[in-house]
Amino acid sequence: MNYRHAFHAGNFADCMKHALLVWLLRALQRKETPIVVLDTHAGTGLYDLSSEQAQRTGEWREGIGQLLEQPASPALIDYMALVRQLGGPAFYPGSPLLVRELLRPQDRLIACELHEEDQLALRSLLGRETRAAVHRRDGYQAIQALLPPDGIRRGLTLIDPPFEEPDEFGRLTAGIMTARRRFGTGVIAAWYPIKHRAPVRAFHDQLADAGVTDVVTAELLLRPPLDPTRLNGCGLLVVSPPFGFEAAAGAILSAIDSTIGVGQATSSVRRLTAERAGA
Ligand SMILES: C[S@@+](CC[C@H](N)C(=O)[O-])C[C@H]1O[C@@H](n2cnc3c(N)ncnc32)[C@H](O)[C@@H]1O
């Protein structure tokens, strides 16, 4: 396990993923019934942007750094307020901290992180929070072992792997299908990199061919995905998105793509598969 999120925290990929995550959670919370969030690859939860790792890559400057310099556009107000509240601009909050902040008394967070040091950091960050549980375990195994959640029928599974294994798209596909099978009433959000188009197309085709219904993809490109050695963009694939996701995601991604990068960024939101008949 070489991947450390501290090098990448607050980059464009985090901004798009977290702004969409905040919207998804708020949408699920339109109903009073409890939700559970399973964060399969959680990271440490909070990142010091002055750390040696963050300074070495400087990736956050092209992401949250640029967003913080502008007045937040309406689509980003909620997310940006949370970033500031949770430490910005000196620190950047990761997915489990954003989720923890939004939990209502009836909601739960289950966060999995395999890296020992990162798991300990997350455990100490979440402290005595009784609504959150931190596990040091494989995130994909957790989907199999921890879903469906006890007594809670609604929720979100966030799958955000580091993509350091050559077959990560295959594992991601399998993870999505397991989550769908075990927690069919839940929403799934899976993050993926876009270096070049072919592996992304194969990933989408595999899910569509497997019959996974009600899938929407939200993608942000910093530049055309022509050089496969670079992270040219990324996507969040959402299964069973709450009502209004496509329009909201379009507005969120447009607000990000018009601010970050060097004027070449673009975004798109597409329905990959239709809703279940009768849904
Ligand atoms: C992209 S980062 C997660 C960032 C986090 N979701 C966020 O948005 O703030 C991926 C994390 O997965 C952890 N990891 C790697 N392999 C894992 C596995 N098999 N199961 C759980 N966590 C894993 C890494 O240590 C890393 O912290």
CSV table of C-alpha atoms and ligand atoms in Angstrom, one decimal:
chain,number,residue,atom,x,y,z
A,1,MET,CA,0.0,0.0,0.0
A,2,ASN,CA,1.9,3.0,-1.2
A,3,TYR,CA,-0.9,5.4,-1.8
A,4,ARG,CA,-1.2,8.2,0.8
A,5,HIS,CA,-4.1,10.6,0.3
A,6,ALA,CA,-2.2,13.4,2.1
A,7,PHE,CA,-0.4,14.1,-1.2
A,8,HIS,CA,-3.7,14.6,-3.1
A,9,ALA,CA,-6.1,16.0,-0.5
A,10,GLY,CA,-8.1,19.0,-1.7
A,11,ASN,CA,-7.2,18.4,-5.4
A,12,PHE,CA,-9.8,18.8,-8.2
A,13,ALA,CA,-10.8,15.2,-7.7
A,14,ASP,CA,-11.6,15.7,-4.0
A,15,CYS,CA,-13.5,18.9,-4.7
A,16,MET,CA,-15.8,17.3,-7.3
A,17,LYS,CA,-16.3,14.1,-5.2
A,18,HIS,CA,-16.9,15.9,-2.0
A,19,ALA,CA,-19.2,18.6,-3.4
A,20,LEU,CA,-21.3,15.8,-5.0
A,21,LEU,CA,-21.2,13.8,-1.7
A,22,VAL,CA,-22.5,16.7,0.3
A,23,TRP,CA,-25.4,17.1,-2.2
A,24,LEU,CA,-26.2,13.3,-2.0
A,25,LEU,CA,-26.3,13.3,1.8
A,26,ARG,CA,-28.5,16.3,2.0
A,27,ALA,CA,-30.8,14.7,-0.6
A,28,LEU,CA,-31.0,11.5,1.4
A,29,GLN,CA,-31.8,13.5,4.5
A,30,ARG,CA,-34.9,15.0,3.0
A,31,LYS,CA,-36.7,12.2,4.7
A,32,GLU,CA,-36.6,11.8,8.5
A,33,THR,CA,-35.8,8.0,8.4
A,34,PRO,CA,-32.2,7.2,9.3
A,35,ILE,CA,-29.4,6.7,6.9
A,36,VAL,CA,-26.2,4.8,7.1
A,37,VAL,CA,-23.1,5.8,5.2
A,38,LEU,CA,-20.5,3.1,4.4
A,39,ASP,CA,-17.2,4.8,3.5
A,40,THR,CA,-15.1,1.9,2.2
A,41,HIS,CA,-11.8,3.7,1.6
A,42,ALA,CA,-12.0,6.5,4.2
A,43,GLY,CA,-8.5,8.0,4.5
A,44,THR,CA,-7.6,10.0,7.6
A,45,GLY,CA,-10.5,12.5,7.5
A,46,LEU,CA,-8.5,15.7,7.8
A,47,TYR,CA,-5.4,16.9,5.9
A,48,ASP,CA,-3.0,19.7,6.8
A,49,LEU,CA,-2.4,21.6,3.6
A,50,SER,CA,0.9,22.9,4.9
A,51,SER,CA,2.3,19.4,5.4
A,52,GLU,CA,5.4,18.2,3.6
A,53,GLN,CA,3.2,15.9,1.5
A,54,ALA,CA,0.6,18.5,0.5
A,55,GLN,CA,3.3,21.0,-0.3
A,56,ARG,CA,5.4,18.6,-2.3
A,57,THR,CA,2.7,18.0,-4.9
A,58,GLY,CA,0.8,21.3,-4.5
A,59,GLU,CA,-2.3,19.6,-6.0
A,60,TRP,CA,-4.7,21.3,-3.6
A,61,ARG,CA,-3.7,24.7,-5.1
A,62,GLU,CA,-5.3,23.7,-8.4
A,63,GLY,CA,-8.4,22.4,-6.5
A,64,ILE,CA,-9.7,23.8,-3.2
A,65,GLY,CA,-7.0,26.6,-3.3
A,66,GLN,CA,-8.6,28.0,-6.5
A,67,LEU,CA,-12.2,27.5,-5.2
A,68,LEU,CA,-11.4,29.3,-2.0
A,69,GLU,CA,-10.1,32.4,-3.8
A,70,GLN,CA,-13.5,33.0,-5.5
A,71,PRO,CA,-16.9,33.8,-3.9
A,72,ALA,CA,-18.7,30.4,-3.9
A,73,SER,CA,-21.2,30.0,-6.7
A,74,PRO,CA,-24.7,29.0,-5.5
A,75,ALA,CA,-24.2,25.3,-6.3
A,76,LEU,CA,-21.1,25.2,-4.1
A,77,ILE,CA,-22.2,27.2,-1.1
A,78,ASP,CA,-23.0,24.3,1.1
A,79,TYR,CA,-19.8,22.4,0.3
A,80,MET,CA,-17.6,25.4,0.6
A,81,ALA,CA,-19.1,26.4,4.0
A,82,LEU,CA,-18.4,22.9,5.3
A,83,VAL,CA,-14.8,23.1,4.1
A,84,ARG,CA,-14.3,26.4,5.9
A,85,GLN,CA,-16.1,25.2,9.0
A,86,LEU,CA,-13.9,22.0,9.1
A,87,GLY,CA,-10.5,23.7,8.8
A,88,GLY,CA,-10.2,25.5,5.5
A,89,PRO,CA,-8.1,27.1,4.2
A,90,ALA,CA,-5.3,25.6,6.4
A,91,PHE,CA,-6.8,22.1,6.5
A,92,TYR,CA,-9.0,20.1,4.1
A,93,PRO,CA,-11.7,17.7,5.3
A,94,GLY,CA,-11.9,14.2,3.9
A,95,SER,CA,-15.1,12.2,3.2
A,96,PRO,CA,-15.6,10.7,6.7
A,97,LEU,CA,-15.3,14.1,8.4
A,98,LEU,CA,-17.7,15.7,5.9
A,99,VAL,CA,-20.1,12.8,6.6
A,100,ARG,CA,-19.7,13.0,10.3
A,101,GLU,CA,-20.5,16.7,10.2
A,102,LEU,CA,-23.7,16.0,8.4
A,103,LEU,CA,-25.0,13.1,10.5
A,104,ARG,CA,-28.3,13.6,12.3
A,105,PRO,CA,-28.9,11.9,15.6
A,106,GLN,CA,-30.5,9.0,13.9
A,107,ASP,CA,-27.8,8.5,11.2
A,108,ARG,CA,-24.7,6.3,11.2
A,109,LEU,CA,-21.2,6.3,9.6
A,110,ILE,CA,-19.1,3.2,9.1
A,111,ALA,CA,-15.6,4.1,7.9
A,112,CYS,CA,-13.1,1.5,6.6
A,113,GLU,CA,-9.4,2.3,6.2
A,114,LEU,CA,-6.7,-0.4,5.7
A,115,HIS,CA,-3.6,1.7,6.2
A,116,GLU,CA,-2.7,1.4,9.9
A,117,GLU,CA,-1.5,4.9,10.5
A,118,ASP,CA,-4.3,6.5,8.6
A,119,GLN,CA,-6.9,4.3,10.4
A,120,LEU,CA,-5.4,5.4,13.7
A,121,ALA,CA,-5.5,9.1,12.7
A,122,LEU,CA,-9.2,8.7,11.6
A,123,ARG,CA,-10.1,6.9,14.8
A,124,SER,CA,-8.6,9.7,16.9
A,125,LEU,CA,-10.3,12.4,14.8
A,126,LEU,CA,-13.7,10.8,15.2
A,127,GLY,CA,-13.0,10.3,18.9
A,128,ARG,CA,-15.9,9.3,21.0
A,129,GLU,CA,-18.5,9.9,18.2
A,130,THR,CA,-21.0,7.2,19.0
A,131,ARG,CA,-22.7,7.5,15.6
A,132,ALA,CA,-19.5,6.5,13.8
A,133,ALA,CA,-17.5,3.3,13.7
A,134,VAL,CA,-14.0,3.0,12.2
A,135,HIS,CA,-12.7,-0.4,11.0
A,136,ARG,CA,-9.3,-1.4,9.9
A,137,ARG,CA,-10.4,-3.7,7.1
A,138,ASP,CA,-10.5,-4.1,3.3
A,139,GLY,CA,-13.2,-1.8,2.0
A,140,TYR,CA,-14.5,-4.3,-0.6
A,141,GLN,CA,-14.8,-7.1,2.0
A,142,ALA,CA,-16.7,-4.6,4.2
A,143,ILE,CA,-19.3,-4.3,1.5
A,144,GLN,CA,-19.8,-8.0,1.7
A,145,ALA,CA,-19.6,-8.2,5.5
A,146,LEU,CA,-21.3,-5.0,6.7
A,147,LEU,CA,-24.2,-4.6,4.2
A,148,PRO,CA,-27.1,-4.5,4.6
A,149,PRO,CA,-26.8,-2.4,7.7
A,150,ASP,CA,-28.7,-3.6,10.8
A,151,GLY,CA,-32.2,-2.1,11.0
A,152,ILE,CA,-31.5,0.8,8.6
A,153,ARG,CA,-33.0,0.6,5.1
A,154,ARG,CA,-31.6,3.8,3.5
A,155,GLY,CA,-28.1,5.1,2.9
A,156,LEU,CA,-25.0,5.6,0.8
A,157,THR,CA,-22.0,3.4,0.0
A,158,LEU,CA,-19.0,5.5,-1.0
A,159,ILE,CA,-16.3,3.5,-2.8
A,160,ASP,CA,-13.2,5.6,-3.3
A,161,PRO,CA,-10.2,3.3,-3.9
A,162,PRO,CA,-6.7,4.5,-4.5
A,163,PHE,CA,-6.4,2.9,-8.0
A,164,GLU,CA,-2.9,1.6,-7.3
A,165,GLU,CA,-3.8,-2.0,-8.3
A,166,PRO,CA,-3.9,-2.8,-12.1
A,167,ASP,CA,-7.3,-4.5,-11.8
A,168,GLU,CA,-9.0,-1.7,-9.7
A,169,PHE,CA,-11.7,-1.1,-12.3
A,170,GLY,CA,-12.6,-4.8,-12.1
A,171,ARG,CA,-12.7,-4.7,-8.3
A,172,LEU,CA,-14.7,-1.6,-8.3
A,173,THR,CA,-17.3,-3.2,-10.7
A,174,ALA,CA,-17.5,-6.2,-8.4
A,175,GLY,CA,-17.9,-4.0,-5.4
A,176,ILE,CA,-20.7,-2.0,-7.0
A,177,MET,CA,-22.5,-5.2,-7.9
A,178,THR,CA,-22.1,-6.6,-4.4
A,179,ALA,CA,-23.4,-3.4,-2.8
A,180,ARG,CA,-26.3,-3.4,-5.2
A,181,ARG,CA,-27.2,-7.0,-4.4
A,182,ARG,CA,-26.8,-6.6,-0.6
A,183,PHE,CA,-28.2,-3.2,-0.1
A,184,GLY,CA,-30.6,-2.6,-3.0
A,185,THR,CA,-32.4,0.3,-1.4
A,186,GLY,CA,-29.1,2.2,-0.9
A,187,VAL,CA,-27.4,4.7,-3.2
A,188,ILE,CA,-23.8,3.8,-4.4
A,189,ALA,CA,-21.2,6.5,-5.3
A,190,ALA,CA,-18.0,5.2,-6.9
A,191,TRP,CA,-15.1,7.4,-7.8
A,192,TYR,CA,-12.8,6.6,-10.8
A,193,PRO,CA,-9.9,8.3,-12.5
A,194,ILE,CA,-10.0,9.3,-16.2
A,195,LYS,CA,-6.5,9.0,-17.7
A,196,HIS,CA,-7.7,7.9,-21.1
A,197,ARG,CA,-11.1,6.9,-22.3
A,198,ALA,CA,-10.8,3.1,-23.0
A,199,PRO,CA,-10.7,1.8,-19.4
A,200,VAL,CA,-13.5,4.1,-18.4
A,201,ARG,CA,-15.7,3.0,-21.4
A,202,ALA,CA,-15.0,-0.7,-20.5
A,203,PHE,CA,-16.0,0.0,-16.9
A,204,HIS,CA,-19.2,1.6,-17.9
A,205,ASP,CA,-20.0,-1.2,-20.4
A,206,GLN,CA,-19.4,-3.9,-17.9
A,207,LEU,CA,-21.9,-2.4,-15.5
A,208,ALA,CA,-24.5,-1.8,-18.2
A,209,ASP,CA,-24.0,-5.3,-19.6
A,210,ALA,CA,-24.4,-6.7,-16.1
A,211,GLY,CA,-27.8,-5.2,-15.9
A,212,VAL,CA,-27.1,-2.6,-13.2
A,213,THR,CA,-30.0,-0.1,-13.6
A,214,ASP,CA,-30.4,3.5,-12.7
A,215,VAL,CA,-26.8,4.6,-13.2
A,216,VAL,CA,-25.6,8.2,-13.7
A,217,THR,CA,-22.1,9.4,-14.3
A,218,ALA,CA,-20.7,12.8,-13.4
A,219,GLU,CA,-17.3,13.6,-14.9
A,220,LEU,CA,-14.9,16.5,-14.7
A,221,LEU,CA,-12.0,16.8,-17.2
A,222,LEU,CA,-9.0,19.1,-16.6
A,223,ARG,CA,-8.0,18.5,-20.2
A,224,PRO,CA,-8.8,16.1,-23.0
A,225,PRO,CA,-7.9,12.6,-21.8
A,226,LEU,CA,-5.2,11.9,-24.3
A,227,ASP,CA,-2.1,11.4,-22.2
A,228,PRO,CA,-2.6,8.1,-20.3
A,229,THR,CA,0.2,8.8,-17.9
A,230,ARG,CA,-1.7,11.8,-16.3
A,231,LEU,CA,-4.8,12.1,-14.2
A,232,ASN,CA,-6.7,14.1,-16.8
A,233,GLY,CA,-10.0,14.0,-15.0
A,234,CYS,CA,-12.3,11.8,-12.9
A,235,GLY,CA,-15.8,10.7,-12.4
A,236,LEU,CA,-18.3,9.8,-9.8
A,237,LEU,CA,-20.6,7.0,-10.9
A,238,VAL,CA,-23.9,7.0,-8.9
A,239,VAL,CA,-26.3,4.1,-8.7
A,240,SER,CA,-29.9,5.0,-7.7
A,241,PRO,CA,-29.3,8.7,-7.3
A,242,PRO,CA,-31.8,10.7,-5.4
A,243,PHE,CA,-34.3,12.8,-7.3
A,244,GLY,CA,-32.8,15.9,-8.9
A,245,PHE,CA,-29.2,14.5,-9.0
A,246,GLU,CA,-28.5,15.1,-12.7
A,247,ALA,CA,-29.5,18.8,-12.6
A,248,ALA,CA,-27.7,19.4,-9.3
A,249,ALA,CA,-24.5,17.6,-10.4
A,250,GLY,CA,-24.5,19.5,-13.6
A,251,ALA,CA,-24.6,22.8,-11.7
A,252,ILE,CA,-21.9,21.7,-9.2
A,253,LEU,CA,-19.5,20.5,-11.8
A,254,SER,CA,-20.0,23.6,-14.0
A,255,ALA,CA,-19.2,25.8,-11.0
A,256,ILE,CA,-16.0,23.8,-10.4
A,257,ASP,CA,-14.9,23.5,-14.1
A,258,SER,CA,-15.3,27.3,-14.6
A,259,THR,CA,-13.0,28.0,-11.7
A,260,ILE,CA,-10.3,25.4,-11.6
A,261,GLY,CA,-7.5,24.5,-14.0
A,262,VAL,CA,-6.2,26.7,-16.8
A,263,GLY,CA,-9.4,27.4,-18.7
A,264,GLN,CA,-9.6,23.9,-20.4
A,265,ALA,CA,-11.7,22.1,-17.8
A,266,THR,CA,-15.1,20.7,-18.9
A,267,SER,CA,-17.7,18.5,-17.2
A,268,SER,CA,-20.6,16.3,-18.1
A,269,VAL,CA,-23.4,14.4,-16.4
A,270,ARG,CA,-24.8,11.4,-18.3
A,271,ARG,CA,-27.4,8.7,-17.6
A,272,LEU,CA,-25.7,5.4,-18.3
A,273,THR,CA,-28.6,3.1,-17.6
A,274,ALA,CA,-32.3,3.6,-17.2
A,275,GLU,CA,-34.2,3.4,-14.0
A,276,ARG,CA,-35.7,0.1,-13.1
A,277,ALA,CA,-39.1,-0.4,-14.8
A,278,GLY,CA,-41.8,0.6,-12.4
A,279,ALA,CA,-39.4,2.4,-10.1
B,1,LIG,C1,-8.6,8.0,-2.3
B,1,LIG,S1,-8.2,7.7,-0.7
B,1,LIG,C2,-9.7,8.0,0.2
B,1,LIG,C3,-10.0,9.4,0.3
B,1,LIG,C4,-11.3,9.6,1.1
B,1,LIG,N1,-12.4,8.7,0.6
B,1,LIG,C5,-11.8,11.0,1.0
B,1,LIG,O1,-12.6,11.3,0.1
B,1,LIG,O2,-11.4,11.8,1.8
B,1,LIG,C6,-8.1,5.9,-0.6
B,1,LIG,C7,-7.8,5.4,0.8
B,1,LIG,O3,-8.0,4.0,0.7
B,1,LIG,C8,-7.0,3.4,1.6
B,1,LIG,N2,-7.0,2.0,1.2
B,1,LIG,C9,-6.2,1.4,0.2
B,1,LIG,N3,-6.6,0.1,0.0
B,1,LIG,C10,-7.7,-0.1,0.8
B,1,LIG,C11,-8.5,-1.2,1.0
B,1,LIG,N4,-8.3,-2.4,0.3
B,1,LIG,N5,-9.5,-1.1,1.9
B,1,LIG,C12,-9.7,0.1,2.6
B,1,LIG,N6,-8.9,1.1,2.4
B,1,LIG,C13,-7.9,1.1,1.6
B,1,LIG,C14,-5.8,4.2,1.4
B,1,LIG,O4,-4.9,4.0,2.5
B,1,LIG,C15,-6.4,5.6,1.3
B,1,LIG,O5,-6.4,6.2,2.5
